PDB file of C-alpha atoms and ligand atoms in Angstrom:
ATOM      1  CA  UNK T   1      99.347 103.884 124.441  1.00 86.00           C
ATOM      2  CA  UNK T   2     101.988 104.204 121.723  1.00 91.00           C
ATOM      3  CA  UNK T   3     101.031 102.297 118.577  1.00 96.00           C
ATOM      4  CA  UNK T   4     104.002 102.649 116.247  1.00 97.00           C
ATOM      5  CA  UNK T   5     103.998 101.219 112.738  1.00 97.00           C
ATOM      6  CA  UNK T   6     107.398 100.373 111.283  1.00 97.00           C
ATOM      7  CA  UNK T   7     107.445 100.435 107.484  1.00 97.00           C
ATOM      8  CA  UNK T   8     110.003  99.533 104.871  1.00 95.00           C
ATOM      9  CA  UNK T   9     110.485  97.583 101.689  1.00 92.00           C
ATOM     10  CA  UNK T  10     111.955  94.078 101.898  1.00 87.00           C
ATOM     11  CA  UNK T  11     115.702  94.455 102.328  1.00 86.00           C
ATOM     12  CA  UNK T  12     115.464  97.947 103.864  1.00 92.00           C
ATOM     13  CA  UNK T  13     116.492  96.680 107.299  1.00 91.00           C
ATOM     14  CA  UNK T  14     113.121  96.923 109.035  1.00 91.00           C
ATOM     15  CA  UNK T  15     113.626  93.503 110.634  1.00 90.00           C
ATOM     16  CA  UNK T  16     116.913  94.693 112.158  1.00 93.00           C
ATOM     17  CA  UNK T  17     115.418  97.956 113.392  1.00 96.00           C
ATOM     18  CA  UNK T  18     112.290  96.535 115.069  1.00 96.00           C
ATOM     19  CA  UNK T  19     114.091  94.925 118.053  1.00 96.00           C
ATOM     20  CA  UNK T  20     116.432  97.940 118.415  1.00 96.00           C
ATOM     21  CA  UNK T  21     113.448 100.289 118.601  1.00 96.00           C
ATOM     22  CA  UNK T  22     111.761  97.933 121.046  1.00 96.00           C
ATOM     23  CA  UNK T  23     114.790  98.204 123.329  1.00 95.00           C
ATOM     24  CA  UNK T  24     114.824 101.996 123.142  1.00 93.00           C
ATOM     25  CA  UNK T  25     111.103 102.529 123.673  1.00 93.00           C
ATOM     26  CA  UNK T  26     110.558  99.661 126.100  1.00 94.00           C
ATOM     27  CA  UNK T  27     107.547  98.316 124.204  1.00 95.00           C
ATOM     28  CA  UNK T  28     107.272  94.963 122.403  1.00 97.00           C
ATOM     29  CA  UNK T  29     107.427  94.244 118.687  1.00 97.00           C
ATOM     30  CA  UNK T  30     104.266  92.616 117.401  1.00 95.00           C
ATOM     31  CA  UNK T  31     104.734  90.755 114.116  1.00 92.00           C
ATOM     32  CA  UNK T  32     101.463  89.579 112.622  1.00 88.00           C
ATOM     33  CA  UNK T  33     103.108  86.502 111.094  1.00 85.00           C
ATOM     34  CA  UNK T  34     104.097  85.336 114.594  1.00 89.00           C
ATOM     35  CA  UNK T  35     100.597  86.056 115.923  1.00 90.00           C
ATOM     36  CA  UNK T  36      99.071  83.844 113.243  1.00 88.00           C
ATOM     37  CA  UNK T  37     101.455  81.003 113.875  1.00 90.00           C
ATOM     38  CA  UNK T  38     100.846  81.167 117.639  1.00 92.00           C
ATOM     39  CA  UNK T  39      97.049  81.351 117.271  1.00 92.00           C
ATOM     40  CA  UNK T  40      96.972  78.409 114.874  1.00 91.00           C
ATOM     41  CA  UNK T  41      99.355  76.401 117.070  1.00 93.00           C
ATOM     42  CA  UNK T  42      97.338  77.105 120.229  1.00 94.00           C
ATOM     43  CA  UNK T  43      94.055  76.384 118.443  1.00 93.00           C
ATOM     44  CA  UNK T  44      92.374  79.598 119.634  1.00 93.00           C
ATOM     45  CA  UNK T  45      88.979  80.414 118.055  1.00 93.00           C
ATOM     46  CA  UNK T  46      90.594  83.096 115.876  1.00 92.00           C
ATOM     47  CA  UNK T  47      93.417  80.729 115.023  1.00 92.00           C
ATOM     48  CA  UNK T  48      90.951  78.073 113.868  1.00 93.00           C
ATOM     49  CA  UNK T  49      89.100  80.669 111.819  1.00 93.00           C
ATOM     50  CA  UNK T  50      92.347  81.862 110.207  1.00 90.00           C
ATOM     51  CA  UNK T  51      93.364  78.288 109.527  1.00 91.00           C
ATOM     52  CA  UNK T  52      90.215  77.580 107.524  1.00 93.00           C
ATOM     53  CA  UNK T  53      91.289  80.272 105.055  1.00 91.00           C
ATOM     54  CA  UNK T  54      94.908  79.165 105.020  1.00 88.00           C
ATOM     55  CA  UNK T  55      93.944  75.509 104.415  1.00 91.00           C
ATOM     56  CA  UNK T  56      91.759  76.639 101.519  1.00 93.00           C
ATOM     57  CA  UNK T  57      94.739  78.507 100.070  1.00 91.00           C
ATOM     58  CA  UNK T  58      93.031  81.868 100.611  1.00 90.00           C
ATOM     59  CA  UNK T  59      94.292  85.048 102.185  1.00 86.00           C
ATOM     60  CA  UNK T  60      93.199  85.519 105.785  1.00 87.00           C
ATOM     61  CA  UNK T  61      90.677  88.411 105.801  1.00 90.00           C
ATOM     62  CA  UNK T  62      91.975  91.687 107.258  1.00 89.00           C
ATOM     63  CA  UNK T  63      89.272  91.651 109.930  1.00 89.00           C
ATOM     64  CA  UNK T  64      90.673  88.445 111.441  1.00 91.00           C
ATOM     65  CA  UNK T  65      94.198  89.874 111.452  1.00 91.00           C
ATOM     66  CA  UNK T  66      92.958  93.050 113.111  1.00 91.00           C
ATOM     67  CA  UNK T  67      91.104  91.062 115.796  1.00 91.00           C
ATOM     68  CA  UNK T  68      94.266  89.055 116.478  1.00 92.00           C
ATOM     69  CA  UNK T  69      96.174  92.318 116.843  1.00 92.00           C
ATOM     70  CA  UNK T  70      93.593  93.764 119.221  1.00 91.00           C
ATOM     71  CA  UNK T  71      93.797  90.648 121.411  1.00 91.00           C
ATOM     72  CA  UNK T  72      97.568  91.082 121.490  1.00 92.00           C
ATOM     73  CA  UNK T  73      97.250  94.769 122.418  1.00 92.00           C
ATOM     74  CA  UNK T  74      95.100  93.804 125.396  1.00 91.00           C
ATOM     75  CA  UNK T  75      97.920  91.836 127.046  1.00 93.00           C
ATOM     76  CA  UNK T  76      99.730  93.415 130.012  1.00 95.00           C
ATOM     77  CA  UNK T  77     103.131  93.810 128.296  1.00 95.00           C
ATOM     78  CA  UNK T  78     101.485  95.969 125.611  1.00 94.00           C
ATOM     79  CA  UNK T  79     100.003  98.439 128.082  1.00 92.00           C
ATOM     80  CA  UNK T  80     102.482 101.193 127.147  1.00 92.00           C
ATOM     81  CA  UNK T  81     102.261 100.402 123.453  1.00 94.00           C
ATOM     82  CA  UNK T  82     103.534  98.215 120.632  1.00 96.00           C
ATOM     83  CA  UNK T  83     105.641  98.363 117.504  1.00 97.00           C
ATOM     84  CA  UNK T  84     103.825  96.780 114.583  1.00 96.00           C
ATOM     85  CA  UNK T  85     106.031  94.933 112.109  1.00 94.00           C
ATOM     86  CA  UNK T  86     104.516  93.450 108.957  1.00 89.00           C
ATOM     87  CA  UNK T  87     101.116  95.089 109.290  1.00 92.00           C
ATOM     88  CA  UNK T  88      99.482  97.003 107.671  1.00 95.00           C
ATOM     89  CA  UNK T  89     100.662  95.941 104.226  1.00 91.00           C
ATOM     90  CA  UNK T  90      97.875  97.587 102.206  1.00 91.00           C
ATOM     91  CA  UNK T  91      95.888 100.814 102.365  1.00 93.00           C
ATOM     92  CA  UNK T  92      92.775  98.786 103.235  1.00 92.00           C
ATOM     93  CA  UNK T  93      94.550  97.203 106.193  1.00 93.00           C
ATOM     94  CA  UNK T  94      95.755 100.598 107.386  1.00 96.00           C
ATOM     95  CA  UNK T  95      92.166 101.838 107.350  1.00 95.00           C
ATOM     96  CA  UNK T  96      90.867  98.723 109.149  1.00 93.00           C
ATOM     97  CA  UNK T  97      93.553  99.158 111.815  1.00 94.00           C
ATOM     98  CA  UNK T  98      92.627 102.820 112.390  1.00 95.00           C
ATOM     99  CA  UNK T  99      88.966 101.925 112.815  1.00 94.00           C
ATOM    100  CA  UNK T 100      89.678  99.107 115.248  1.00 91.00           C
ATOM    101  CA  UNK T 101      92.024 101.279 117.319  1.00 93.00           C
ATOM    102  CA  UNK T 102      89.526 104.144 117.345  1.00 94.00           C
ATOM    103  CA  UNK T 103      86.992 101.834 119.022  1.00 90.00           C
ATOM    104  CA  UNK T 104      89.492 101.554 121.877  1.00 87.00           C
ATOM    105  CA  UNK T 105      90.352 105.232 121.942  1.00 89.00           C
ATOM    106  CA  UNK T 106      93.799 104.592 120.455  1.00 91.00           C
ATOM    107  CA  UNK T 107      95.591 105.783 117.303  1.00 94.00           C
ATOM    108  CA  UNK T 108      98.707 105.015 115.309  1.00 96.00           C
ATOM    109  CA  UNK T 109     100.883 107.781 116.766  1.00 95.00           C
ATOM    110  CA  UNK T 110     103.779 107.353 114.325  1.00 97.00           C
ATOM    111  CA  UNK T 111     104.389 105.418 111.126  1.00 97.00           C
ATOM    112  CA  UNK T 112     108.116 105.363 110.451  1.00 98.00           C
ATOM    113  CA  UNK T 113     109.464 104.461 107.029  1.00 97.00           C
ATOM    114  CA  UNK T 114     112.997 103.073 106.843  1.00 97.00           C
ATOM    115  CA  UNK T 115     113.670 104.498 103.401  1.00 97.00           C
ATOM    116  CA  UNK T 116     116.050 102.860 100.940  1.00 95.00           C
ATOM    117  CA  UNK T 117     115.985 103.592  97.187  1.00 93.00           C
ATOM    118  CA  UNK T 118     114.649 100.757  95.028  1.00 91.00           C
ATOM    119  CA  UNK T 119     117.895 100.265  93.104  1.00 89.00           C
ATOM    120  CA  UNK T 120     119.838  99.908  96.355  1.00 91.00           C
ATOM    121  CA  UNK T 121     117.344  97.256  97.505  1.00 91.00           C
ATOM    122  CA  UNK T 122     117.891  95.402  94.234  1.00 91.00           C
ATOM    123  CA  UNK T 123     121.639  95.617  94.771  1.00 87.00           C
ATOM    124  CA  UNK T 124     121.344  94.308  98.350  1.00 84.00           C
ATOM    125  CA  UNK T 125     119.089  91.423  97.434  1.00 86.00           C
ATOM    126  CA  UNK T 126     120.636  90.354  94.158  1.00 88.00           C
ATOM    127  CA  UNK T 127     124.151  89.643  95.447  1.00 89.00           C
ATOM    128  CA  UNK T 128     123.556  85.952  96.145  1.00 92.00           C
ATOM    129  CA  UNK T 129     125.470  83.344  94.109  1.00 95.00           C
ATOM    130  CA  UNK T 130     125.698  79.566  94.604  1.00 96.00           C
ATOM    131  CA  UNK T 131     128.091  76.973  93.225  1.00 97.00           C
ATOM    132  CA  UNK T 132     127.022  74.395  90.651  1.00 97.00           C
ATOM    133  CA  UNK T 133     128.578  71.425  92.411  1.00 97.00           C
ATOM    134  CA  UNK T 134     127.037  71.690  95.883  1.00 96.00           C
ATOM    135  CA  UNK T 135     125.079  74.944  96.153  1.00 96.00           C
ATOM    136  CA  UNK T 136     127.620  76.576  98.488  1.00 97.00           C
ATOM    137  CA  UNK T 137     126.308  80.131  99.054  1.00 96.00           C
ATOM    138  CA  UNK T 138     128.225  83.373  98.471  1.00 96.00           C
ATOM    139  CA  UNK T 139     127.323  87.039  98.536  1.00 92.00           C
ATOM    140  CA  UNK T 140     129.007  89.709  96.424  1.00 89.00           C
ATOM    141  CA  UNK T 141     129.262  92.103  99.358  1.00 85.00           C
ATOM    142  CA  UNK T 142     129.141  90.158 102.623  1.00 86.00           C
ATOM    143  CA  UNK T 143     130.861  86.872 101.693  1.00 93.00           C
ATOM    144  CA  UNK T 144     132.532  87.000  98.268  1.00 95.00           C
ATOM    145  CA  UNK T 145     134.552  84.028  96.963  1.00 97.00           C
ATOM    146  CA  UNK T 146     138.338  84.399  96.887  1.00 97.00           C
ATOM    147  CA  UNK T 147     138.289  84.093  93.083  1.00 96.00           C
ATOM    148  CA  UNK T 148     135.337  85.752  91.330  1.00 94.00           C
ATOM    149  CA  UNK T 149     132.907  83.219  89.834  1.00 96.00           C
ATOM    150  CA  UNK T 150     134.556  80.182  91.475  1.00 97.00           C
ATOM    151  CA  UNK T 151     133.651  78.192  94.603  1.00 97.00           C
ATOM    152  CA  UNK T 152     136.342  78.352  97.298  1.00 97.00           C
ATOM    153  CA  UNK T 153     135.531  74.835  98.461  1.00 97.00           C
ATOM    154  CA  UNK T 154     135.275  72.789  95.288  1.00 97.00           C
ATOM    155  CA  UNK T 155     136.334  75.077  92.426  1.00 97.00           C
ATOM    156  CA  UNK T 156     133.023  74.762  90.582  1.00 97.00           C
ATOM    157  CA  UNK T 157     131.374  77.665  88.757  1.00 97.00           C
ATOM    158  CA  UNK T 158     129.126  80.098  90.643  1.00 97.00           C
ATOM    159  CA  UNK T 159     125.752  81.065  89.187  1.00 96.00           C
ATOM    160  CA  UNK T 160     122.675  83.079  90.237  1.00 95.00           C
ATOM    161  CA  UNK T 161     119.343  81.347  90.804  1.00 94.00           C
ATOM    162  CA  UNK T 162     116.444  82.895  88.882  1.00 93.00           C
ATOM    163  CA  UNK T 163     115.000  84.211  92.168  1.00 90.00           C
ATOM    164  CA  UNK T 164     118.243  86.027  92.976  1.00 91.00           C
ATOM    165  CA  UNK T 165     118.710  87.738  89.602  1.00 92.00           C
ATOM    166  CA  UNK T 166     118.322  91.509  89.526  1.00 91.00           C
ATOM    167  CA  UNK T 167     115.518  91.433  86.905  1.00 92.00           C
ATOM    168  CA  UNK T 168     113.456  88.972  89.009  1.00 93.00           C
ATOM    169  CA  UNK T 169     114.010  90.977  92.180  1.00 92.00           C
ATOM    170  CA  UNK T 170     113.195  94.253  90.413  1.00 93.00           C
ATOM    171  CA  UNK T 171     109.842  92.862  89.181  1.00 92.00           C
ATOM    172  CA  UNK T 172     108.878  91.424  92.577  1.00 90.00           C
ATOM    173  CA  UNK T 173     109.905  94.619  94.331  1.00 91.00           C
ATOM    174  CA  UNK T 174     107.801  96.790  92.009  1.00 92.00           C
ATOM    175  CA  UNK T 175     104.681  94.910  93.164  1.00 89.00           C
ATOM    176  CA  UNK T 176     105.589  95.163  96.834  1.00 89.00           C
ATOM    177  CA  UNK T 177     106.429  98.860  96.569  1.00 92.00           C
ATOM    178  CA  UNK T 178     103.037  99.553  94.999  1.00 91.00           C
ATOM    179  CA  UNK T 179     101.258  98.235  98.107  1.00 90.00           C
ATOM    180  CA  UNK T 180     103.698 100.070 100.394  1.00 94.00           C
ATOM    181  CA  UNK T 181     102.974 103.344  98.570  1.00 95.00           C
ATOM    182  CA  UNK T 182      99.283 103.015  99.455  1.00 95.00           C
ATOM    183  CA  UNK T 183     100.162 102.530 103.118  1.00 97.00           C
ATOM    184  CA  UNK T 184     102.513 105.541 103.039  1.00 97.00           C
ATOM    185  CA  UNK T 185      99.805 107.658 101.447  1.00 97.00           C
ATOM    186  CA  UNK T 186      97.386 106.635 104.202  1.00 97.00           C
ATOM    187  CA  UNK T 187      99.743 107.769 106.969  1.00 98.00           C
ATOM    188  CA  UNK T 188     100.828 110.859 105.057  1.00 97.00           C
ATOM    189  CA  UNK T 189      97.165 111.881 104.970  1.00 97.00           C
ATOM    190  CA  UNK T 190      96.770 111.288 108.703  1.00 95.00           C
ATOM    191  CA  UNK T 191     100.013 113.267 109.270  1.00 95.00           C
ATOM    192  CA  UNK T 192     101.849 110.616 111.266  1.00 96.00           C
ATOM    193  CA  UNK T 193     104.305 109.515 108.573  1.00 97.00           C
ATOM    194  CA  UNK T 194     107.998 110.027 109.365  1.00 97.00           C
ATOM    195  CA  UNK T 195     110.795 109.049 106.984  1.00 97.00           C
ATOM    196  CA  UNK T 196     114.258 107.943 108.058  1.00 97.00           C
ATOM    197  CA  UNK T 197     117.254 107.494 105.755  1.00 97.00           C
ATOM    198  CA  UNK T 198     117.861 103.737 105.757  1.00 96.00           C
ATOM    199  CA  UNK T 199     121.280 104.021 104.094  1.00 94.00           C
ATOM    200  CA  UNK T 200     123.019 105.154 107.292  1.00 95.00           C
ATOM    201  CA  UNK T 201     124.860 102.726 109.598  1.00 94.00           C
ATOM    202  CA  UNK T 202     122.475 100.525 111.605  1.00 95.00           C
ATOM    203  CA  UNK T 203     122.878 102.401 114.919  1.00 96.00           C
ATOM    204  CA  UNK T 204     122.320 105.770 113.210  1.00 97.00           C
ATOM    205  CA  UNK T 205     119.135 104.473 111.610  1.00 97.00           C
ATOM    206  CA  UNK T 206     118.039 103.233 115.057  1.00 96.00           C
ATOM    207  CA  UNK T 207     118.716 106.684 116.572  1.00 96.00           C
ATOM    208  CA  UNK T 208     116.756 108.374 113.803  1.00 97.00           C
ATOM    209  CA  UNK T 209     113.805 105.978 114.119  1.00 97.00           C
ATOM    210  CA  UNK T 210     113.638 106.488 117.899  1.00 96.00           C
ATOM    211  CA  UNK T 211     113.910 110.272 117.454  1.00 96.00           C
ATOM    212  CA  UNK T 212     111.095 110.186 114.878  1.00 96.00           C
ATOM    213  CA  UNK T 213     108.814 108.374 117.319  1.00 95.00           C
ATOM    214  CA  UNK T 214     109.749 110.541 120.313  1.00 92.00           C
ATOM    215  CA  UNK T 215     109.281 113.668 118.188  1.00 90.00           C
ATOM    216  CA  UNK T 216     105.780 112.667 117.109  1.00 86.00           C
ATOM    217  CA  UNK T 217     103.413 114.657 119.292  1.00 82.00           C
ATOM    218  CA  UNK T 218     100.736 111.951 119.322  1.00 84.00           C
ATOM    219  CA  UNK T 219     103.235 109.425 120.753  1.00 88.00           C
ATOM    220  CA  UNK T 220     103.861 111.563 123.828  1.00 82.00           C
ATOM    221  CA  UNK T 221     100.328 111.213 125.177  1.00 65.00           C
TER     222      UNK T 221
HETATM  223 ZN1   ZN N   1     130.933  74.711  96.123  1.00 85.76          ZN
END
């Protein structure tokens, strides 16, 4: 069974790469956020347990997340393996996942990082501007206004929300990258970490991610 962990900072393109890798490897993407929502919606025992923590405004304990994942891995479509997206997010979670998989005779055979430098992530995420009159959205790179600083539709001034300003994004990213570093260190230690240059065109990144997984000896078993 191939258990592949896809890693990347927010904005690195991990969400784009997960379904592409799924198509190439023929195994499903498992996103823990979706698992939670489904379990809570269906009212499964684990879902009810998770919901008690969510209703109390607490983080769902890692053990519950891991049990949800194991249930998912037991389904027929996951027989050949899964791509994990969004888990593990901390070193502790990575350790808990290893232990749970070991009980089933499985391992994470490759952890692939879609690597994009922090300043590039800030640039990608901080390009959003909205107009003062109606909040019409623009993006410096993907959908710029015809006249810089002015809304195409109503001529009002464009401004950046606090959340979209580079300094806000840089601060939030620093926290997220700290947790990601712990996860990377975990997989570096277990020698399954592979790094792919996330600045290439999307299809080239997809090729490199697939090659990283296929080249990982443990994934061939
Ligand atoms: Zn406008």
